[in-house]
Amino acid sequence: MTASRKKLFVKTFGCQMNVYDSGRMIDALAGEGFESTDSIDEADLVILNTCHIREKAAEKVYSEIGRIRAVKEARAQSGKDTMIGVAGCVAQAEGEEIVRRAPVVDMVVGPQSYHRLPELLAQARDRAVVETEFPVEDKFDHLPAATGTRLRMGGPTAFLTIQEGCDKFCTFCVVPYTRGAEVSRPVGAILEEARHLAGAGVREITLLGQNVNAYHGADRDGGLRTVGLAGLIEALSRIDGIERIRYTTSHPRDMDDDLIAAHRDIPQLMPYLHLPVQSGSDRILAAMNRKHRRDEYIALIERIRAVRPDIAMSGDFIVGFPGETDADFADTMDLVRRVAYAQAYSFKYSPRPGTPAAAMDDQVPEPVMKERLAALQALIDQGQKAFNAAMVGRTIPVLFEKPGRKPGQLVGRSPYLQPVNVDAPESLRGQIVEVRVTSAGPNSLFAERVGGGTQSEGTDSGRTDSGRAAMEAVS
Ligand code: SAH
Ligand code: SF4
Ligand code: F3S
């Protein structure tokens, strides 16, 4: 039976939500007899799950299709068919244009239609299909749950999408167009998925949404009331086996009092917060339509740090937004110094078709953007190094995820999301173990187990052991 299964190769670009979606597409096609493979050469169906956020990301799709065409031709020589699908945000944004530009593509499917993959695939056997409507039904109501096999391969951490789309319309951003309006999944469906994950051995869940803290899902009373992110996290923290909860990406305007309090009151909620600000200049923030000022952002972080002093802050920045002057950029550098981020991402502004900023005057020349990006990245790196160095000598819990850099090592994550390499036996994979940090690199930590420990050491070994048993039990 297994030998005759068709093979599916999915390549994922972009954000964590695409990683999550790729998993759901694999689940949706498992029912059609597809099994996922890491080798494109044996794939009967190749799906590119694409990202449209910056020009470079979008252009990758076409170079990738070129490569797959070569694989398809080579397979055809030995009588094998290969179908090519383009999913994700480029599919949504470009639709028909993809098939025009790359006729080798059989199927284009936007993120809201993944539950229709089986029927679209059947249609695509006759002619190319393009599906970029926003359907009235909710794809999550129709997508099958993940199988135990796929969950086990994912290890002890998992993503769980709770909210999709965005109503904020920052002037630089394509997300409101590619992912549509903000929609929150109901609490009951999320809890059910989380229990399923916990039963398969998952210890840490990262809740995903383009505006995850704008979450307001229908409660289990039939949707009479809605629950915010803090309430959802509280409910998730009661699930046996879920020992760590994270969420991303948040918008500063949706950081309410309950969510701030959750960082004080819910031990499973990890002390790490990705809270993008994009710019430190009030003028640029206004032009970006971010709808808050820099001092409000700084005050917000002070309030969060007041309840959770050790919280590690992360952010996103865009340099060279249209009209950004040296003084505006200096404001961004100043904000980065004041916030002291544990880490952050920074990007050169990329004009995106159809967004208001792309039509603005005063586009910043490439060499200026390049220079600003280098300066900002150097400052962020410096902050990250200092944050990592400050961990040396501390004892912290690490959730071991996979083999580490060297044989005999495992790598896991600290509460602050730093990768930590430790000499540890394979049997500790999936467990949370106390380790002492011995040294720090720019991007990761090195640590040793405390007390020479046995396999049963760790903060919650009883619970993780039962999780492990459950993990074996899932097919
Ligand atoms: N919802 C999140 C961001 C999602 S997009 C938020 O509001 O913060 C991820 C990041 O990509 C953004 O935070 C931004 O820094 C970057 N980005 C988005 N559009 C961009 C563009 N046109 N050019 C450069 N970077 C961009
Ligand atoms: Fe894009 Fe702004 Fe929405 Fe974030 S909040 S996804 S940056 S439009
Ligand atoms: Fe990219 Fe779409 Fe995510 S544009 S960043 S894959 S929401």
mmCIF file of C-alpha atoms in Angstrom, residues 30-376:
data_model
loop_
_atom_site.group_PDB
_atom_site.id
_atom_site.type_symbol
_atom_site.label_atom_id
_atom_site.label_comp_id
_atom_site.label_asym_id
_atom_site.label_seq_id
_atom_site.Cartn_x
_atom_site.Cartn_y
_atom_site.Cartn_z
ATOM 1 C CA ALA A 30 -3.013 12.757 2.551
ATOM 2 C CA GLY A 31 -6.636 11.757 1.960
ATOM 3 C CA GLU A 32 -5.918 11.772 -1.789
ATOM 4 C CA GLY A 33 -3.148 9.214 -1.346
ATOM 5 C CA PHE A 34 -0.244 11.670 -1.179
ATOM 6 C CA GLU A 35 2.648 11.248 1.178
ATOM 7 C CA SER A 36 5.152 14.006 1.744
ATOM 8 C CA THR A 37 8.761 13.646 0.544
ATOM 9 C CA ASP A 38 11.974 15.652 0.981
ATOM 10 C CA SER A 39 13.192 14.737 -2.488
ATOM 11 C CA ILE A 40 11.794 16.781 -5.338
ATOM 12 C CA ASP A 41 12.988 14.206 -7.901
ATOM 13 C CA GLU A 42 10.460 11.648 -6.707
ATOM 14 C CA ALA A 43 7.561 14.102 -6.378
ATOM 15 C CA ASP A 44 4.377 13.545 -8.405
ATOM 16 C CA LEU A 45 3.126 16.890 -7.144
ATOM 17 C CA VAL A 46 5.256 19.915 -6.220
ATOM 18 C CA ILE A 47 3.660 22.789 -4.307
ATOM 19 C CA LEU A 48 5.411 26.101 -3.767
ATOM 20 C CA ASN A 49 3.934 27.933 -0.796
ATOM 21 C CA THR A 50 4.946 31.483 -1.600
ATOM 22 C CA CYS A 51 5.452 34.892 0.027
ATOM 23 C CA HIS A 52 4.688 38.295 -1.495
ATOM 24 C CA ILE A 53 5.910 40.561 1.288
ATOM 25 C CA ARG A 54 8.948 41.988 -0.545
ATOM 26 C CA GLU A 55 9.876 41.987 -4.210
ATOM 27 C CA LYS A 56 12.752 39.554 -3.732
ATOM 28 C CA ALA A 57 10.492 37.038 -2.012
ATOM 29 C CA ALA A 58 7.963 37.207 -4.844
ATOM 30 C CA GLU A 59 10.580 36.907 -7.598
ATOM 31 C CA LYS A 60 11.993 33.723 -6.044
ATOM 32 C CA VAL A 61 8.849 31.930 -7.179
ATOM 33 C CA TYR A 62 9.690 32.268 -10.839
ATOM 34 C CA SER A 63 13.306 31.138 -10.498
ATOM 35 C CA GLU A 64 12.044 28.208 -8.451
ATOM 36 C CA ILE A 65 9.464 27.285 -11.116
ATOM 37 C CA GLY A 66 12.297 27.290 -13.665
ATOM 38 C CA ARG A 67 14.174 24.728 -11.576
ATOM 39 C CA ILE A 68 11.088 22.554 -11.144
ATOM 40 C CA ARG A 69 10.410 22.643 -14.875
ATOM 41 C CA ALA A 70 13.810 20.973 -15.390
ATOM 42 C CA VAL A 71 12.873 18.265 -12.869
ATOM 43 C CA LYS A 72 9.514 17.781 -14.587
ATOM 44 C CA GLU A 73 11.213 17.356 -17.977
ATOM 45 C CA ALA A 74 13.742 14.877 -16.582
ATOM 46 C CA ARG A 75 10.942 12.844 -14.957
ATOM 47 C CA ALA A 76 8.908 12.928 -18.185
ATOM 48 C CA GLN A 77 11.822 11.168 -19.949
ATOM 49 C CA SER A 78 11.205 8.177 -17.696
ATOM 50 C CA GLY A 79 7.447 8.353 -18.242
ATOM 51 C CA LYS A 80 6.526 10.071 -14.969
ATOM 52 C CA ASP A 81 4.082 12.944 -14.644
ATOM 53 C CA THR A 82 4.797 15.903 -12.364
ATOM 54 C CA MET A 83 2.155 18.450 -11.451
ATOM 55 C CA ILE A 84 3.128 21.912 -10.215
ATOM 56 C CA GLY A 85 1.038 24.010 -7.840
ATOM 57 C CA VAL A 86 1.644 27.545 -6.607
ATOM 58 C CA ALA A 87 0.004 28.388 -3.281
ATOM 59 C CA GLY A 88 0.399 31.183 -0.726
ATOM 60 C CA CYS A 89 0.502 34.936 -1.022
ATOM 61 C CA VAL A 90 2.003 35.242 -4.533
ATOM 62 C CA ALA A 91 -0.745 32.914 -5.752
ATOM 63 C CA GLN A 92 -3.339 35.189 -4.148
ATOM 64 C CA ALA A 93 -1.763 38.408 -5.431
ATOM 65 C CA GLU A 94 -0.883 37.354 -8.978
ATOM 66 C CA GLY A 95 -3.434 34.648 -9.785
ATOM 67 C CA GLU A 96 -3.794 34.157 -13.566
ATOM 68 C CA GLU A 97 -0.606 36.098 -14.184
ATOM 69 C CA ILE A 98 1.413 33.151 -12.821
ATOM 70 C CA VAL A 99 0.003 30.747 -15.415
ATOM 71 C CA ARG A 100 0.558 33.331 -18.158
ATOM 72 C CA ARG A 101 4.162 33.878 -17.142
ATOM 73 C CA ALA A 102 4.870 30.222 -16.313
ATOM 74 C CA PRO A 103 2.542 27.961 -18.356
ATOM 75 C CA VAL A 104 4.162 24.893 -16.795
ATOM 76 C CA VAL A 105 2.146 25.630 -13.626
ATOM 77 C CA ASP A 106 -0.971 23.412 -13.314
ATOM 78 C CA MET A 107 -2.661 24.962 -10.284
ATOM 79 C CA VAL A 108 -2.685 28.333 -8.510
ATOM 80 C CA VAL A 109 -4.410 28.378 -5.124
ATOM 81 C CA GLY A 110 -4.791 31.225 -2.639
ATOM 82 C CA PRO A 111 -4.437 30.704 1.128
ATOM 83 C CA GLN A 112 -8.169 30.686 1.837
ATOM 84 C CA SER A 113 -8.907 27.745 -0.463
ATOM 85 C CA TYR A 114 -6.596 24.986 0.793
ATOM 86 C CA HIS A 115 -9.568 22.887 1.897
ATOM 87 C CA ARG A 116 -10.497 22.680 -1.802
ATOM 88 C CA LEU A 117 -7.094 21.276 -2.850
ATOM 89 C CA PRO A 118 -8.375 17.752 -3.668
ATOM 90 C CA GLU A 119 -11.058 18.976 -6.103
ATOM 91 C CA LEU A 120 -8.783 21.653 -7.600
ATOM 92 C CA LEU A 121 -6.121 19.036 -8.193
ATOM 93 C CA ALA A 122 -8.629 16.801 -9.975
ATOM 94 C CA GLN A 123 -9.651 19.707 -12.247
ATOM 95 C CA ALA A 124 -6.018 20.593 -12.903
ATOM 96 C CA ARG A 125 -5.447 17.231 -14.580
ATOM 97 C CA ASP A 126 -7.363 18.584 -17.619
ATOM 98 C CA ARG A 127 -6.397 22.253 -17.644
ATOM 99 C CA ALA A 128 -4.648 24.825 -15.433
ATOM 100 C CA VAL A 129 -6.843 26.014 -12.551
ATOM 101 C CA VAL A 130 -6.613 29.309 -10.705
ATOM 102 C CA GLU A 131 -8.506 29.719 -7.400
ATOM 103 C CA THR A 132 -8.069 33.057 -5.651
ATOM 104 C CA GLU A 133 -11.583 33.806 -4.423
ATOM 105 C CA PHE A 134 -12.172 34.410 -0.733
ATOM 106 C CA PRO A 135 -14.737 31.644 -0.150
ATOM 107 C CA VAL A 136 -17.678 32.212 2.209
ATOM 108 C CA GLU A 137 -17.013 28.999 4.114
ATOM 109 C CA ASP A 138 -14.135 28.810 6.590
ATOM 110 C CA LYS A 139 -11.341 26.577 5.317
ATOM 111 C CA PHE A 140 -10.565 25.521 8.898
ATOM 112 C CA ASP A 141 -14.014 23.919 9.155
ATOM 113 C CA HIS A 142 -13.167 21.689 6.222
ATOM 114 C CA LEU A 143 -9.459 20.900 6.529
ATOM 115 C CA PRO A 144 -8.693 17.469 8.000
ATOM 116 C CA ALA A 145 -6.681 17.253 11.224
ATOM 117 C CA ALA A 146 -3.004 16.347 11.086
ATOM 118 C CA THR A 147 -2.081 12.694 11.342
ATOM 119 C CA GLY A 148 0.058 11.431 14.186
ATOM 120 C CA THR A 149 2.856 10.650 11.748
ATOM 121 C CA ARG A 150 3.163 14.233 10.593
ATOM 122 C CA LEU A 151 2.902 15.574 14.124
ATOM 123 C CA ARG A 152 5.611 13.234 15.379
ATOM 124 C CA MET A 153 7.958 14.402 12.651
ATOM 125 C CA GLY A 154 7.468 17.966 13.796
ATOM 126 C CA GLY A 155 9.003 17.329 17.227
ATOM 127 C CA PRO A 156 7.933 18.910 20.523
ATOM 128 C CA THR A 157 7.069 22.364 19.148
ATOM 129 C CA ALA A 158 4.223 23.345 16.851
ATOM 130 C CA PHE A 159 2.564 26.342 15.244
ATOM 131 C CA LEU A 160 -1.165 26.844 15.551
ATOM 132 C CA THR A 161 -2.913 29.515 13.472
ATOM 133 C CA ILE A 162 -5.634 31.224 15.517
ATOM 134 C CA GLN A 163 -6.244 34.352 13.459
ATOM 135 C CA GLU A 164 -5.726 35.246 9.838
ATOM 136 C CA GLY A 165 -5.825 38.358 7.718
ATOM 137 C CA CYS A 166 -5.400 41.986 8.606
ATOM 138 C CA ASP A 167 -7.596 45.096 8.695
ATOM 139 C CA LYS A 168 -4.812 47.535 9.539
ATOM 140 C CA PHE A 169 -3.649 48.528 6.045
ATOM 141 C CA CYS A 170 -0.171 49.799 6.819
ATOM 142 C CA THR A 171 0.677 51.695 3.660
ATOM 143 C CA PHE A 172 3.671 49.513 2.741
ATOM 144 C CA CYS A 173 2.092 46.082 3.263
ATOM 145 C CA VAL A 174 0.463 43.496 0.993
ATOM 146 C CA VAL A 175 -0.922 41.262 3.739
ATOM 147 C CA PRO A 176 -4.440 42.802 3.891
ATOM 148 C CA TYR A 177 -4.713 42.082 0.156
ATOM 149 C CA THR A 178 -3.176 38.598 0.121
ATOM 150 C CA ARG A 179 -4.732 37.257 3.319
ATOM 151 C CA GLY A 180 -7.938 39.261 3.369
ATOM 152 C CA ALA A 181 -9.902 40.617 6.325
ATOM 153 C CA GLU A 182 -9.170 39.670 9.904
ATOM 154 C CA VAL A 183 -10.827 36.406 10.971
ATOM 155 C CA SER A 184 -10.431 34.664 14.341
ATOM 156 C CA ARG A 185 -10.966 30.913 14.726
ATOM 157 C CA PRO A 186 -13.413 29.832 17.436
ATOM 158 C CA VAL A 187 -11.956 28.980 20.861
ATOM 159 C CA GLY A 188 -13.330 25.417 20.806
ATOM 160 C CA ALA A 189 -11.619 24.521 17.515
ATOM 161 C CA ILE A 190 -8.293 25.904 18.735
ATOM 162 C CA LEU A 191 -8.466 24.019 22.039
ATOM 163 C CA GLU A 192 -9.293 20.814 20.190
ATOM 164 C CA GLU A 193 -6.303 21.238 17.885
ATOM 165 C CA ALA A 194 -4.058 22.040 20.852
ATOM 166 C CA ARG A 195 -5.201 18.879 22.695
ATOM 167 C CA HIS A 196 -4.470 16.857 19.589
ATOM 168 C CA LEU A 197 -0.971 18.384 19.439
ATOM 169 C CA ALA A 198 -0.360 17.773 23.156
ATOM 170 C CA GLY A 199 -1.481 14.157 22.738
ATOM 171 C CA ALA A 200 1.107 13.724 19.984
ATOM 172 C CA GLY A 201 3.943 14.931 22.227
ATOM 173 C CA VAL A 202 3.941 18.661 21.501
ATOM 174 C CA ARG A 203 5.099 20.644 24.565
ATOM 175 C CA GLU A 204 5.290 24.149 23.101
ATOM 176 C CA ILE A 205 2.691 25.881 20.958
ATOM 177 C CA THR A 206 3.233 29.122 19.085
ATOM 178 C CA LEU A 207 -0.074 30.810 18.302
ATOM 179 C CA LEU A 208 0.007 32.491 14.912
ATOM 180 C CA GLY A 209 -1.801 35.392 13.348
ATOM 181 C CA GLN A 210 -0.886 38.369 11.180
ATOM 182 C CA ASN A 211 -2.352 40.383 14.047
ATOM 183 C CA VAL A 212 -2.446 37.679 16.646
ATOM 184 C CA ASN A 213 -3.258 39.965 19.559
ATOM 185 C CA ALA A 214 -6.339 41.300 17.755
ATOM 186 C CA TYR A 215 -7.709 37.772 18.283
ATOM 187 C CA HIS A 216 -11.372 37.683 19.335
ATOM 188 C CA GLY A 217 -12.731 34.199 18.783
ATOM 189 C CA ALA A 218 -16.234 32.915 19.435
ATOM 190 C CA ASP A 219 -16.445 31.300 22.864
ATOM 191 C CA ARG A 220 -17.758 27.799 23.513
ATOM 192 C CA ASP A 221 -21.219 29.162 24.365
ATOM 193 C CA GLY A 222 -22.136 29.057 20.681
ATOM 194 C CA GLY A 223 -20.428 32.332 19.959
ATOM 195 C CA LEU A 224 -22.573 34.578 22.167
ATOM 196 C CA ARG A 225 -19.385 36.036 23.629
ATOM 197 C CA THR A 226 -15.915 36.414 22.211
ATOM 198 C CA VAL A 227 -12.643 35.718 23.942
ATOM 199 C CA GLY A 228 -9.467 37.777 23.544
ATOM 200 C CA LEU A 229 -5.939 36.442 23.256
ATOM 201 C CA ALA A 230 -5.356 36.546 27.023
ATOM 202 C CA GLY A 231 -8.463 34.412 27.646
ATOM 203 C CA LEU A 232 -7.444 31.960 24.952
ATOM 204 C CA ILE A 233 -3.932 31.614 26.397
ATOM 205 C CA GLU A 234 -5.426 31.010 29.826
ATOM 206 C CA ALA A 235 -7.617 28.201 28.452
ATOM 207 C CA LEU A 236 -4.664 26.690 26.582
ATOM 208 C CA SER A 237 -2.509 26.777 29.708
ATOM 209 C CA ARG A 238 -4.948 24.316 31.326
ATOM 210 C CA ILE A 239 -4.291 21.640 28.710
ATOM 211 C CA ASP A 240 -2.190 18.880 30.193
ATOM 212 C CA GLY A 241 1.139 18.595 28.394
ATOM 213 C CA ILE A 242 1.241 22.149 26.989
ATOM 214 C CA GLU A 243 4.106 23.595 28.974
ATOM 215 C CA ARG A 244 5.055 26.562 26.841
ATOM 216 C CA ILE A 245 2.931 29.050 24.935
ATOM 217 C CA ARG A 246 4.135 31.790 22.591
ATOM 218 C CA TYR A 247 2.326 34.040 20.134
ATOM 219 C CA THR A 248 3.314 36.058 17.083
ATOM 220 C CA THR A 249 2.964 38.617 15.442
ATOM 221 C CA SER A 250 1.505 41.330 17.630
ATOM 222 C CA HIS A 251 0.570 44.888 16.813
ATOM 223 C CA PRO A 252 1.325 47.530 19.474
ATOM 224 C CA ARG A 253 -2.227 48.900 19.249
ATOM 225 C CA ASP A 254 -3.761 45.562 20.259
ATOM 226 C CA MET A 255 -1.633 44.946 23.369
ATOM 227 C CA ASP A 256 -4.446 45.201 25.942
ATOM 228 C CA ASP A 257 -4.268 45.136 29.764
ATOM 229 C CA ASP A 258 -5.420 41.514 29.973
ATOM 230 C CA LEU A 259 -2.640 40.369 27.672
ATOM 231 C CA ILE A 260 -0.036 42.323 29.612
ATOM 232 C CA ALA A 261 -1.358 40.773 32.837
ATOM 233 C CA ALA A 262 -1.155 37.317 31.241
ATOM 234 C CA HIS A 263 2.610 37.806 31.003
ATOM 235 C CA ARG A 264 2.619 38.157 34.787
ATOM 236 C CA ASP A 265 0.044 35.492 35.671
ATOM 237 C CA ILE A 266 0.421 32.575 33.269
ATOM 238 C CA PRO A 267 3.663 30.660 33.841
ATOM 239 C CA GLN A 268 3.363 28.780 30.535
ATOM 240 C CA LEU A 269 3.427 32.066 28.599
ATOM 241 C CA MET A 270 7.082 32.526 27.649
ATOM 242 C CA PRO A 271 8.887 35.802 28.396
ATOM 243 C CA TYR A 272 9.488 36.726 24.766
ATOM 244 C CA LEU A 273 7.510 39.215 22.724
ATOM 245 C CA HIS A 274 7.782 40.053 19.052
ATOM 246 C CA LEU A 275 6.256 43.520 18.818
ATOM 247 C CA PRO A 276 7.155 45.196 15.516
ATOM 248 C CA VAL A 277 7.292 48.990 15.411
ATOM 249 C CA GLN A 278 8.815 49.479 11.912
ATOM 250 C CA SER A 279 10.211 52.968 12.592
ATOM 251 C CA GLY A 280 11.196 55.203 15.496
ATOM 252 C CA SER A 281 10.050 58.401 13.754
ATOM 253 C CA ASP A 282 6.576 59.803 14.426
ATOM 254 C CA ARG A 283 6.456 61.318 10.958
ATOM 255 C CA ILE A 284 7.200 57.953 9.305
ATOM 256 C CA LEU A 285 4.890 56.039 11.657
ATOM 257 C CA ALA A 286 2.068 58.349 10.556
ATOM 258 C CA ALA A 287 2.929 57.921 6.873
ATOM 259 C CA MET A 288 2.962 54.144 7.410
ATOM 260 C CA ASN A 289 -0.531 54.344 8.962
ATOM 261 C CA ARG A 290 0.684 52.543 12.082
ATOM 262 C CA LYS A 291 -1.696 54.675 14.174
ATOM 263 C CA HIS A 292 0.552 55.108 17.216
ATOM 264 C CA ARG A 293 3.478 57.295 18.202
ATOM 265 C CA ARG A 294 6.967 56.262 19.299
ATOM 266 C CA ASP A 295 6.452 57.421 22.880
ATOM 267 C CA GLU A 296 3.310 55.264 23.111
ATOM 268 C CA TYR A 297 5.331 52.258 21.982
ATOM 269 C CA ILE A 298 8.069 52.951 24.520
ATOM 270 C CA ALA A 299 5.494 53.447 27.297
ATOM 271 C CA LEU A 300 3.816 50.169 26.319
ATOM 272 C CA ILE A 301 7.083 48.263 26.643
ATOM 273 C CA GLU A 302 7.667 49.889 30.031
ATOM 274 C CA ARG A 303 4.267 48.621 31.183
ATOM 275 C CA ILE A 304 5.047 45.107 29.957
ATOM 276 C CA ARG A 305 8.465 45.159 31.623
ATOM 277 C CA ALA A 306 6.902 46.373 34.859
ATOM 278 C CA VAL A 307 4.949 43.086 35.134
ATOM 279 C CA ARG A 308 7.536 40.835 33.494
ATOM 280 C CA PRO A 309 10.985 42.420 33.955
ATOM 281 C CA ASP A 310 12.915 39.650 32.178
ATOM 282 C CA ILE A 311 10.828 39.766 28.981
ATOM 283 C CA ALA A 312 12.930 39.577 25.805
ATOM 284 C CA MET A 313 11.745 42.057 23.210
ATOM 285 C CA SER A 314 11.928 41.505 19.475
ATOM 286 C CA GLY A 315 10.802 43.684 16.577
ATOM 287 C CA ASP A 316 10.693 44.394 12.851
ATOM 288 C CA PHE A 317 12.043 47.523 11.160
ATOM 289 C CA ILE A 318 11.787 48.958 7.693
ATOM 290 C CA VAL A 319 14.501 51.374 6.556
ATOM 291 C CA GLY A 320 14.056 53.696 3.593
ATOM 292 C CA PHE A 321 10.283 54.077 3.725
ATOM 293 C CA PRO A 322 9.387 56.868 1.217
ATOM 294 C CA GLY A 323 10.356 60.267 2.608
ATOM 295 C CA GLU A 324 12.575 58.856 5.410
ATOM 296 C CA THR A 325 15.246 61.465 6.200
ATOM 297 C CA ASP A 326 18.514 61.096 8.120
ATOM 298 C CA ALA A 327 16.732 62.565 11.142
ATOM 299 C CA ASP A 328 13.909 60.001 10.876
ATOM 300 C CA PHE A 329 16.447 57.210 10.663
ATOM 301 C CA ALA A 330 18.309 58.625 13.671
ATOM 302 C CA ASP A 331 15.016 58.351 15.578
ATOM 303 C CA THR A 332 14.840 54.660 14.672
ATOM 304 C CA MET A 333 18.418 54.088 15.894
ATOM 305 C CA ASP A 334 17.576 55.926 19.098
ATOM 306 C CA LEU A 335 14.479 53.811 19.682
ATOM 307 C CA VAL A 336 16.481 50.598 19.182
ATOM 308 C CA ARG A 337 18.970 51.774 21.833
ATOM 309 C CA ARG A 338 16.204 52.653 24.261
ATOM 310 C CA VAL A 339 14.239 49.421 23.908
ATOM 311 C CA ALA A 340 17.365 47.189 24.026
ATOM 312 C CA TYR A 341 15.919 44.414 21.859
ATOM 313 C CA ALA A 342 17.033 40.841 22.463
ATOM 314 C CA GLN A 343 16.842 40.470 18.692
ATOM 315 C CA ALA A 344 15.096 42.095 15.735
ATOM 316 C CA TYR A 345 14.552 41.829 11.991
ATOM 317 C CA SER A 346 15.210 44.706 9.628
ATOM 318 C CA PHE A 347 14.405 45.149 5.965
ATOM 319 C CA LYS A 348 14.929 47.643 3.160
ATOM 320 C CA TYR A 349 11.607 49.091 2.094
ATOM 321 C CA SER A 350 10.312 47.275 -0.971
ATOM 322 C CA PRO A 351 7.555 48.988 -2.991
ATOM 323 C CA ARG A 352 4.671 46.537 -3.451
ATOM 324 C CA PRO A 353 2.190 46.791 -6.305
ATOM 325 C CA GLY A 354 -1.163 48.231 -5.251
ATOM 326 C CA THR A 355 -0.037 49.565 -1.852
ATOM 327 C CA PRO A 356 -0.310 53.323 -1.150
ATOM 328 C CA ALA A 357 3.381 53.732 -0.262
ATOM 329 C CA ALA A 358 4.487 52.441 -3.663
ATOM 330 C CA ALA A 359 2.906 55.546 -5.231
ATOM 331 C CA MET A 360 4.416 58.018 -2.726
ATOM 332 C CA ASP A 361 6.954 60.647 -3.749
ATOM 333 C CA ASP A 362 10.448 60.699 -2.289
ATOM 334 C CA GLN A 363 11.339 57.033 -2.714
ATOM 335 C CA VAL A 364 14.681 56.619 -0.929
ATOM 336 C CA PRO A 365 17.641 55.727 -3.211
ATOM 337 C CA GLU A 366 19.006 52.191 -2.899
ATOM 338 C CA PRO A 367 22.519 53.186 -1.673
ATOM 339 C CA VAL A 368 20.982 55.199 1.184
ATOM 340 C CA MET A 369 18.753 52.287 2.168
ATOM 341 C CA LYS A 370 21.739 49.962 2.056
ATOM 342 C CA GLU A 371 23.793 52.186 4.332
ATOM 343 C CA ARG A 372 20.945 52.614 6.828
ATOM 344 C CA LEU A 373 20.229 48.896 6.887
ATOM 345 C CA ALA A 374 23.883 48.094 7.630
ATOM 346 C CA ALA A 375 23.993 50.612 10.490
ATOM 347 C CA LEU A 376 20.727 49.351 11.965
#
